[in-house]
Tab-separated table of C-alpha atoms in Angstrom:
chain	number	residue	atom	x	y	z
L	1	UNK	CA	-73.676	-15.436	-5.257
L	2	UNK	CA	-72.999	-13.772	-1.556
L	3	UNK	CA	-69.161	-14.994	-0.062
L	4	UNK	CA	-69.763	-16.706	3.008
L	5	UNK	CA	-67.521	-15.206	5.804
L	6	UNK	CA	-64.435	-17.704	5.300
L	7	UNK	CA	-64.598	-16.714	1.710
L	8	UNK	CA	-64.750	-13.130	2.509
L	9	UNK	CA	-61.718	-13.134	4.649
L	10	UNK	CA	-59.723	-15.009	2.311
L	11	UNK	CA	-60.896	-12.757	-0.864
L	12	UNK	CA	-59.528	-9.437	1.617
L	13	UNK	CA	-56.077	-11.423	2.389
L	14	UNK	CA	-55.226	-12.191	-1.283
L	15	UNK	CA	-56.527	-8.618	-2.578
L	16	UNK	CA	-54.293	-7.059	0.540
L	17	UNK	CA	-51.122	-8.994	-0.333
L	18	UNK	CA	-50.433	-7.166	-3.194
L	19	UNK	CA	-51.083	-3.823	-1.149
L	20	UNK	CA	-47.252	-2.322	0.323
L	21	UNK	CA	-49.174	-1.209	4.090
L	22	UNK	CA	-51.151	-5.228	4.321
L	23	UNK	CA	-50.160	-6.682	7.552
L	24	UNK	CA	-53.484	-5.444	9.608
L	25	UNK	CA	-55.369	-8.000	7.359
L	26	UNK	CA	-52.678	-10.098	6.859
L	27	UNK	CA	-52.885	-10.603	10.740
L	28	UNK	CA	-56.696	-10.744	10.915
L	29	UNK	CA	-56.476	-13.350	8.414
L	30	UNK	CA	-53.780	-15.534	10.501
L	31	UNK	CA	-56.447	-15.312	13.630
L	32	UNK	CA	-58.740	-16.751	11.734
L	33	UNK	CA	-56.424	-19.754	10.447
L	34	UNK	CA	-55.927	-20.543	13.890
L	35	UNK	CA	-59.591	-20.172	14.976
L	36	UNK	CA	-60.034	-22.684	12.277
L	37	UNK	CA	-57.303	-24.591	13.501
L	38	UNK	CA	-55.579	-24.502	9.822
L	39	UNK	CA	-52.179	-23.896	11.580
L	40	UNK	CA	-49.879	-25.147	8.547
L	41	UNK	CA	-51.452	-22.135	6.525
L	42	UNK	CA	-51.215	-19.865	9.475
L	43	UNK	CA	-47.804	-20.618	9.645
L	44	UNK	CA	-46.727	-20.333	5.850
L	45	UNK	CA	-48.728	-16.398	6.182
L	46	UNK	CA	-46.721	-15.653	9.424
L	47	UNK	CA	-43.454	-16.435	7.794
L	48	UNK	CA	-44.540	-14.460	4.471
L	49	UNK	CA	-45.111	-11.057	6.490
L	50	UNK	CA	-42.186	-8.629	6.751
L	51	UNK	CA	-44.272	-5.525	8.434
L	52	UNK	CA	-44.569	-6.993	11.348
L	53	UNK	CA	-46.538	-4.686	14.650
L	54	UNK	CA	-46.930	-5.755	18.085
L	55	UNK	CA	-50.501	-7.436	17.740
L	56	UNK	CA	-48.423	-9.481	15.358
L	57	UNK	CA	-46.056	-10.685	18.053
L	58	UNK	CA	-49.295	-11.533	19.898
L	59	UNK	CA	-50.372	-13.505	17.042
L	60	UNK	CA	-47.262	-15.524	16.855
L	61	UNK	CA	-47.280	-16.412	20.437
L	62	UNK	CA	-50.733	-17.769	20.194
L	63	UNK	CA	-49.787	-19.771	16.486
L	64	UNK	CA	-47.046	-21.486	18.495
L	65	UNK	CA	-49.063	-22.240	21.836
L	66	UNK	CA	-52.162	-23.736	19.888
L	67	UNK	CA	-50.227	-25.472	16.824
L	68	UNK	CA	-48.431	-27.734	19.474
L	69	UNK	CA	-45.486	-27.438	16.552
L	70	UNK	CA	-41.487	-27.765	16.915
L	71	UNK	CA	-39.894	-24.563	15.874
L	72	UNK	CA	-36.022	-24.118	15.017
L	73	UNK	CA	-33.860	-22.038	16.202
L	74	UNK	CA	-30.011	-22.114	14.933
L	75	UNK	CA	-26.827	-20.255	15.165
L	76	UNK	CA	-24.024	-20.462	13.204
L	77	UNK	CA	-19.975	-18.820	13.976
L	78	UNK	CA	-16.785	-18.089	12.583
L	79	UNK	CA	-14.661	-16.348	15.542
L	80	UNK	CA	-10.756	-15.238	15.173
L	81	UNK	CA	-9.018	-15.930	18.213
L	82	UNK	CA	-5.651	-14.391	19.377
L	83	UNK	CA	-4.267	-15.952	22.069
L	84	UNK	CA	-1.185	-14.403	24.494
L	85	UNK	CA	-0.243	-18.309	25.508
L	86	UNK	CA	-1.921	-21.084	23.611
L	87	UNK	CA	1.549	-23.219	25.149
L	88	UNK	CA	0.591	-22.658	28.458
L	89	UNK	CA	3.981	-20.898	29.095
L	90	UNK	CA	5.470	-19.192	32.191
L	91	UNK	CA	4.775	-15.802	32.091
L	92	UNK	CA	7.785	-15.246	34.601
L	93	UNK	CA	11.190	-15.279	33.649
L	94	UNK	CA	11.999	-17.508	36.992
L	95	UNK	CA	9.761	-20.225	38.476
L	96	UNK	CA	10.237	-22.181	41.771
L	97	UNK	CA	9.422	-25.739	41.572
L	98	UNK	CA	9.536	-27.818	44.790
L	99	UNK	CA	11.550	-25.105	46.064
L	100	UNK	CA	14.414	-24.709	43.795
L	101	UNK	CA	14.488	-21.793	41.182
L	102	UNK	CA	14.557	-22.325	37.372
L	103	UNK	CA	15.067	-20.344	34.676
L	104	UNK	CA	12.649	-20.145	32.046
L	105	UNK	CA	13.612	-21.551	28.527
L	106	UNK	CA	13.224	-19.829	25.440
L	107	UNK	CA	10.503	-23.645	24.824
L	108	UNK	CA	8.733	-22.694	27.669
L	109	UNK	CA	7.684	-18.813	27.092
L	110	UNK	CA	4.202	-18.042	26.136
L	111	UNK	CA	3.365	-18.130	22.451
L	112	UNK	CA	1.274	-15.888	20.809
L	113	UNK	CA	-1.356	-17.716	18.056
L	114	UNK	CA	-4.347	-17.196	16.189
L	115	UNK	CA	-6.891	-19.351	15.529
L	116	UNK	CA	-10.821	-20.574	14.427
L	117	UNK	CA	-13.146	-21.094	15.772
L	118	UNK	CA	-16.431	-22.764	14.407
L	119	UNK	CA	-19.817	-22.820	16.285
L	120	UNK	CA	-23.238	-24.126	15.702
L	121	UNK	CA	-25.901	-23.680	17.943
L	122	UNK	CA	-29.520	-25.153	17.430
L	123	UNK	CA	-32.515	-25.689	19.553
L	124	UNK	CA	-35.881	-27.213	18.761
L	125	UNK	CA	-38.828	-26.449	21.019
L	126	UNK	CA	-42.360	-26.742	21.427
L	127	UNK	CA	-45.529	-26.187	23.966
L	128	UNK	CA	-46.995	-29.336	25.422
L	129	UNK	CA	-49.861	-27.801	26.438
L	130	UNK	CA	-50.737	-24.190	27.312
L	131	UNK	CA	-48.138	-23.868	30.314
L	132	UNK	CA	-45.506	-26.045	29.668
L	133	UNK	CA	-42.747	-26.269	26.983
L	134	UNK	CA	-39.791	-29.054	26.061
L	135	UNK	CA	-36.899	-27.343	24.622
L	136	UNK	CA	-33.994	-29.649	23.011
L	137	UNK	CA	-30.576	-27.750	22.465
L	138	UNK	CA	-27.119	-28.852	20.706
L	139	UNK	CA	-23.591	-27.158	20.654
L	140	UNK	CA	-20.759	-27.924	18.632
L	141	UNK	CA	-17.848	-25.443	18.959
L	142	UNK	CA	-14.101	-26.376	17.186
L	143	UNK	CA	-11.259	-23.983	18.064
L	144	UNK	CA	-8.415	-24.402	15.453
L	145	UNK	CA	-4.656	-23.262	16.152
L	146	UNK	CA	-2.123	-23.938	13.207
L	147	UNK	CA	0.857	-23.999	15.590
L	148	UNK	CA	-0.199	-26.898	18.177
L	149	UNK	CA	-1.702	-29.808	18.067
L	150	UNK	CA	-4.329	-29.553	20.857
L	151	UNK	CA	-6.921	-28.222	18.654
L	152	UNK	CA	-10.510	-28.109	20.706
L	153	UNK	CA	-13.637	-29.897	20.064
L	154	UNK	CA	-16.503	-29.390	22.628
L	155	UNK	CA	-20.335	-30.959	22.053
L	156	UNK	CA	-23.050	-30.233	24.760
L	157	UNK	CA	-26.190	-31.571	23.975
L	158	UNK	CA	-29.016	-30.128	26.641
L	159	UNK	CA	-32.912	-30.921	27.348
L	160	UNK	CA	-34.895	-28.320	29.361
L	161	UNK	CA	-38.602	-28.482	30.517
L	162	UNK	CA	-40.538	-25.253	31.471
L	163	UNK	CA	-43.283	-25.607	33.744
L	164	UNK	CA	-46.095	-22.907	33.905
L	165	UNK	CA	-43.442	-20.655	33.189
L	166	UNK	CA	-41.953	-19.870	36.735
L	167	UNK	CA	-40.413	-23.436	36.328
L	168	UNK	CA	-36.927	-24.744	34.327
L	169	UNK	CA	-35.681	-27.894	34.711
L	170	UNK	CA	-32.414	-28.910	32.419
L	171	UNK	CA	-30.408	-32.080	31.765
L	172	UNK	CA	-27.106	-31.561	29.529
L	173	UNK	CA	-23.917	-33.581	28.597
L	174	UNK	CA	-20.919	-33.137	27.426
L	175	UNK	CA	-17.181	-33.912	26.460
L	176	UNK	CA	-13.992	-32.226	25.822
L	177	UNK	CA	-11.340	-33.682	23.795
L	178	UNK	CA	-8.142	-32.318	22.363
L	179	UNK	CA	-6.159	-34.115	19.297
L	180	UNK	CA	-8.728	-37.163	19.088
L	181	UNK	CA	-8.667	-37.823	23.007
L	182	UNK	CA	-11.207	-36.805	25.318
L	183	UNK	CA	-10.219	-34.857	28.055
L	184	UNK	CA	-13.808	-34.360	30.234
L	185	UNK	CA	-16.732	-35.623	30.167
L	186	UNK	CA	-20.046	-33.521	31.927
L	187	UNK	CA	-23.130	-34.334	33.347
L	188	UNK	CA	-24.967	-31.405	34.399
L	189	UNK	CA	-28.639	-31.376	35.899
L	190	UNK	CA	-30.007	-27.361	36.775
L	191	UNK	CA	-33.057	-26.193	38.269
L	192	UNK	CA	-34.293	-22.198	37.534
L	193	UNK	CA	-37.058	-20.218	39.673
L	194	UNK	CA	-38.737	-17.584	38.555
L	195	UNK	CA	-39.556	-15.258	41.559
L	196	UNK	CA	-42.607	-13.060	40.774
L	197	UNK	CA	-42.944	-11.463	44.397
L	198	UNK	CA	-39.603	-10.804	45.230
L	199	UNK	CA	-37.965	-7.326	44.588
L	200	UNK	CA	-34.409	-8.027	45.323
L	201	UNK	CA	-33.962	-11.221	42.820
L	202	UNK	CA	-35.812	-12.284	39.484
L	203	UNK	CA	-34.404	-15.686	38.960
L	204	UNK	CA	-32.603	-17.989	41.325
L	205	UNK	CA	-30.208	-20.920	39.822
L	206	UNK	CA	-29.162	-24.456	41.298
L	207	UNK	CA	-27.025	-26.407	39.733
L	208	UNK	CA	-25.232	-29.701	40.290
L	209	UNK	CA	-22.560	-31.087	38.356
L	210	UNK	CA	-20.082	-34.134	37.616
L	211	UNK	CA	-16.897	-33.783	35.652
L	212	UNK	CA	-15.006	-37.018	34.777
L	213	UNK	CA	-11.377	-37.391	32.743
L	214	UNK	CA	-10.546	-40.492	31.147
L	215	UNK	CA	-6.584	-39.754	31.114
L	216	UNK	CA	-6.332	-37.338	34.538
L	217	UNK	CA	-8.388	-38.381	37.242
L	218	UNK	CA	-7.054	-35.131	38.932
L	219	UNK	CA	-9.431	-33.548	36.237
L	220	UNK	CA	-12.964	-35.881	37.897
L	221	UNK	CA	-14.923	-33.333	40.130
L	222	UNK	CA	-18.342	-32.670	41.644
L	223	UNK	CA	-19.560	-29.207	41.394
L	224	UNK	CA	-22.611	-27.122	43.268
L	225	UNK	CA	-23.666	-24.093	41.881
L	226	UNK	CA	-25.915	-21.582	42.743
L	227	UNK	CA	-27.117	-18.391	41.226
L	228	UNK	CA	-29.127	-15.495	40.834
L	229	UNK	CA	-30.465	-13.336	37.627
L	230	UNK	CA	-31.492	-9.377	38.502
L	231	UNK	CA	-33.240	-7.030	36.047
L	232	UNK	CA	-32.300	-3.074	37.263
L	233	UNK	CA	-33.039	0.144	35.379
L	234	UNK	CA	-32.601	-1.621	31.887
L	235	UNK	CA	-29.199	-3.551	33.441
L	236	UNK	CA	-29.335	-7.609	33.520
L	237	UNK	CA	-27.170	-8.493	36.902
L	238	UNK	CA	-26.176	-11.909	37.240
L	239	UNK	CA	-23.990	-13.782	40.460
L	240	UNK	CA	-22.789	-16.751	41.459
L	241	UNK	CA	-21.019	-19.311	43.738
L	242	UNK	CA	-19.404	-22.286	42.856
L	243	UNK	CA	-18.075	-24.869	44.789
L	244	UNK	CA	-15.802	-27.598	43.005
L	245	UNK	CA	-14.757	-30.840	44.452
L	246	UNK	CA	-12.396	-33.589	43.624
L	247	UNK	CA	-10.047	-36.242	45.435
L	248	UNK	CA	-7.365	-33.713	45.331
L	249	UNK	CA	-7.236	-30.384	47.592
L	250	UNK	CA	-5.334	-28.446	45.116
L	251	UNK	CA	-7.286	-28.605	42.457
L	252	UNK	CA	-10.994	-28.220	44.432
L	253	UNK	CA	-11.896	-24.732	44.591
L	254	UNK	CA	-14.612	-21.852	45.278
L	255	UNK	CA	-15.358	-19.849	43.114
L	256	UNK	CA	-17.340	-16.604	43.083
L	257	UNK	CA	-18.699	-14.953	39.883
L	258	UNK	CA	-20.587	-11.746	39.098
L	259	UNK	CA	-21.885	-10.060	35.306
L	260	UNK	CA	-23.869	-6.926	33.886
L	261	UNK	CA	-25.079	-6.753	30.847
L	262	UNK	CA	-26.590	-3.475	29.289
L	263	UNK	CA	-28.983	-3.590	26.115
L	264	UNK	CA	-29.972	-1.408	24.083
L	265	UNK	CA	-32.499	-1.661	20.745
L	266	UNK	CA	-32.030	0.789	18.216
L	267	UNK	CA	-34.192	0.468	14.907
L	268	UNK	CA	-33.711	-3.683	13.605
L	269	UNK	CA	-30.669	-3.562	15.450
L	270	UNK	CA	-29.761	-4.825	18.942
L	271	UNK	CA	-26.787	-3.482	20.757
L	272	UNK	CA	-25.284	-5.092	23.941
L	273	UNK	CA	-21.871	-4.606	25.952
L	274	UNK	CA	-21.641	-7.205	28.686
L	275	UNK	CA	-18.758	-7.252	31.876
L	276	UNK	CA	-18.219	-10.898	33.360
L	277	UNK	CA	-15.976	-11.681	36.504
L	278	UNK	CA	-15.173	-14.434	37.880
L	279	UNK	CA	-12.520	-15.207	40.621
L	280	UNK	CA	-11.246	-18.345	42.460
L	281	UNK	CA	-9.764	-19.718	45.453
L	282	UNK	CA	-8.071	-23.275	45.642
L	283	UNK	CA	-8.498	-25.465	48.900
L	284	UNK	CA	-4.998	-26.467	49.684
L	285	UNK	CA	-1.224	-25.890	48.510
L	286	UNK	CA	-0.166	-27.029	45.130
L	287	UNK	CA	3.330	-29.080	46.493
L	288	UNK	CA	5.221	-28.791	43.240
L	289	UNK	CA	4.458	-24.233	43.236
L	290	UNK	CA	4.689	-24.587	47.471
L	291	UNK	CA	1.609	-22.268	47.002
L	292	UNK	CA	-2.335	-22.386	46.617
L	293	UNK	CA	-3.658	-21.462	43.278
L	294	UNK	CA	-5.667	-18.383	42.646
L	295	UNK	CA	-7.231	-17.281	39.512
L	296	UNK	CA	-9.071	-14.086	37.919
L	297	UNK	CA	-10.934	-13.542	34.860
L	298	UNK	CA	-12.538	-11.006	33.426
L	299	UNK	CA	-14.385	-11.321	29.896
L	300	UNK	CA	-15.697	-8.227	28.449
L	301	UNK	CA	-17.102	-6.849	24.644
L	302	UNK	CA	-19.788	-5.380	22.354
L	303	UNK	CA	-22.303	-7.407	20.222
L	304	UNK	CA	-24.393	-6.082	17.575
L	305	UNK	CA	-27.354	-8.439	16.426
L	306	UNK	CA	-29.909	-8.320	13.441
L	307	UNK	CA	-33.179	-10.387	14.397
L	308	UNK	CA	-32.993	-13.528	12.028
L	309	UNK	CA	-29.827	-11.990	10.529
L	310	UNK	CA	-26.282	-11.261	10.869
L	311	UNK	CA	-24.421	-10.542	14.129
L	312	UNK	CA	-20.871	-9.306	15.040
L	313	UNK	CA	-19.499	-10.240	18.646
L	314	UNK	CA	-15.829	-8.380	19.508
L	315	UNK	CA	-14.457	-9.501	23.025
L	316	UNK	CA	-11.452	-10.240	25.215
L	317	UNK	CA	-10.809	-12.565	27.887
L	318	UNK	CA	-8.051	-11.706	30.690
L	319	UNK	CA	-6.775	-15.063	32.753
L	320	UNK	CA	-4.408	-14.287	35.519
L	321	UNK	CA	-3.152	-16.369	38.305
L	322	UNK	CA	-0.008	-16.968	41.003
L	323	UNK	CA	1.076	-19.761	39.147
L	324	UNK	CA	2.411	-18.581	35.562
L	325	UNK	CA	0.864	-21.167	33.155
L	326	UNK	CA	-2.226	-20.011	33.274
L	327	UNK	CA	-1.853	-16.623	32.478
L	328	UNK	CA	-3.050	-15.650	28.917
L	329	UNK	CA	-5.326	-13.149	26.826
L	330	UNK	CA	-7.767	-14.023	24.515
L	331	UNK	CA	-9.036	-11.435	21.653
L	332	UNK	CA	-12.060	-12.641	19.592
L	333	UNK	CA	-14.106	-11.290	16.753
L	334	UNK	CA	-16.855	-13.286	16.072
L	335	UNK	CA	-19.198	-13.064	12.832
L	336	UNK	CA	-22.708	-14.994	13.672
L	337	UNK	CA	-25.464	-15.897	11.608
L	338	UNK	CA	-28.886	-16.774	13.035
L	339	UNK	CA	-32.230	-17.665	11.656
């Protein structure tokens, strides 16, 4: 008996699969699952294929749009930190407080640790119809030092909406809390715009923020944020201003912040070395240091990433300020796993 054409195109998939050069008709054979709307098969074919060509990434673009699915996304970490002054010592051997010089005690000098820390990072995400998407995100980092006791655990849970994608709009909270206590707790709501027709930015940022502290009300802020995102001979530029308020003038601030980030693809393999600066200015005198507060940071490294595979991060993280405690290095290597 003659093969209809739905039986033809399934008899040339299974006769291809066991073929080592099959992904042309494994691809035809996905376009015609989703032409028949049989997206749970299209999707079990996608995820079979390992030679995968650009009409491929085409495909998968259109399975996704037209399937109306959830797909996954998830990250997991282990990092090893060393950090210059996980005490938040004084850097200087002599500080003035209110005026009158102290000497530093042999209790209060920075001390050197290392540490873990853990990270997962997941996000679910879907179209709603052919130009909009809901994206749901979760983070759970948990930075472990043997010698203290203010061991770090940080959630952020985040909802984003893309709308005909020129369009971001994001919702997140948050908490801090060291040793069992929280220590912040963020609201954040951002808005991102795509900007097709201009040639001096790609993406412009506002953000707005609250920040509240159960056991320092010091700590409770409003923030403002905006920002801009640049693409430039193969170089992702990204700058910012931030302004910080709370009830106190010492510890509101403005900060500026600026980044570059170079990648480059090389076979499966994606290489990236990234530069991130940030620098701010406090609004008033800090009574007990009889000075304003400034403070610098610069975060640098290299990445290497597999697609759907193994990563390796290696970074550092200078702080530096006019008032001693905050001074401290951070060196991280961080071994990633994503799929």
């Amino acid at each position: 008996s003659e093969l209809n054409d739905k039986e033809l195109t399934e008899f040339f998939y299974w006769s291809a699969s066991v073929c080592e050069i099959n992904y042309p008709i494994q691809e035809t054979f996905i376009k015609f699952l989703i032409e028949q709307k049989r997206y749970d098969e299209a999707e079990s074919i996608r995820n079979s294929i390992e030679n995968k060509s650009y009409y491929f990434r085409v495909l998968e673009e259109r399975l996704f749009k037209d399937s109306k699915q959830f797909r996954y996304d998830q990250n997991y970490s282990l990092s090893f930190l060393q950090n210059s002054n996980v005490n938040n010592g004084f850097s200087a051997d002599t500080i003035s407080i209110y005026g009158i010089p102290f000497q530093v005690s042999e209790d209060s000098v920075p001390k050197k640790e290392v540490g873990l820390k853990y990270l997962y990072k997941g996000q679910a995400y879907k179209y709603l119809d052919d130009f909009s998407q809901l994206r749901l995100n979760a983070y759970l980092a948990y930075e472990d030092y043997s010698g203290i006791q203010s061991d770090r655990l940080t959630p952020f849970i985040s909802s984003e909406f893309v709308y005909k994608k020129n369009n971001l709009f994001a919702l997140g909270l948050g908490l801090t809390s060291y040793s069992d206590r929280t220590a912040y707790e963020t609201q954040t709501l951002s808005y991102f715009r795509k900007l097709n027709r201009s040639t001096i930015i790609d993406t412009l940022k506002f953000s707005i923020g609250k920040v509240r502290s159960p056991t320092n009300q010091i700590n409770n802020s409003i923030y403002k944020n905006i920002g801009i995102q640049k693409v430039l001979n193969k170089f992702y530029i990204n700058a910012g201003l931030t302004l910080n308020k709370t009830d106190f003038g010492f510890s509101s601030y403005k900060e500026s912040d600026f980044g570059v980030t170079r990648i480059f693809p090389i076979n499966k393999l994606t290489f990236k070395m990234f530069y991130q600066y940030k620098t701010r200015n406090y609004d008033s005198v800090w009574m007990a240091y009889g000075k304003k507060r400034t403070f610098d940071q610069g975060y640098f490294g290299i990445e290497f990433l597999q697609r759907d595979g193994l990563g390796i991060l290696i970074s550092k993280t200078n702080n530096r300020s006019n008032i001693p405690i905050y001074d401290n290095d951070v060196v991280m290597l961080e071994i990633k796993l994503n799929f």
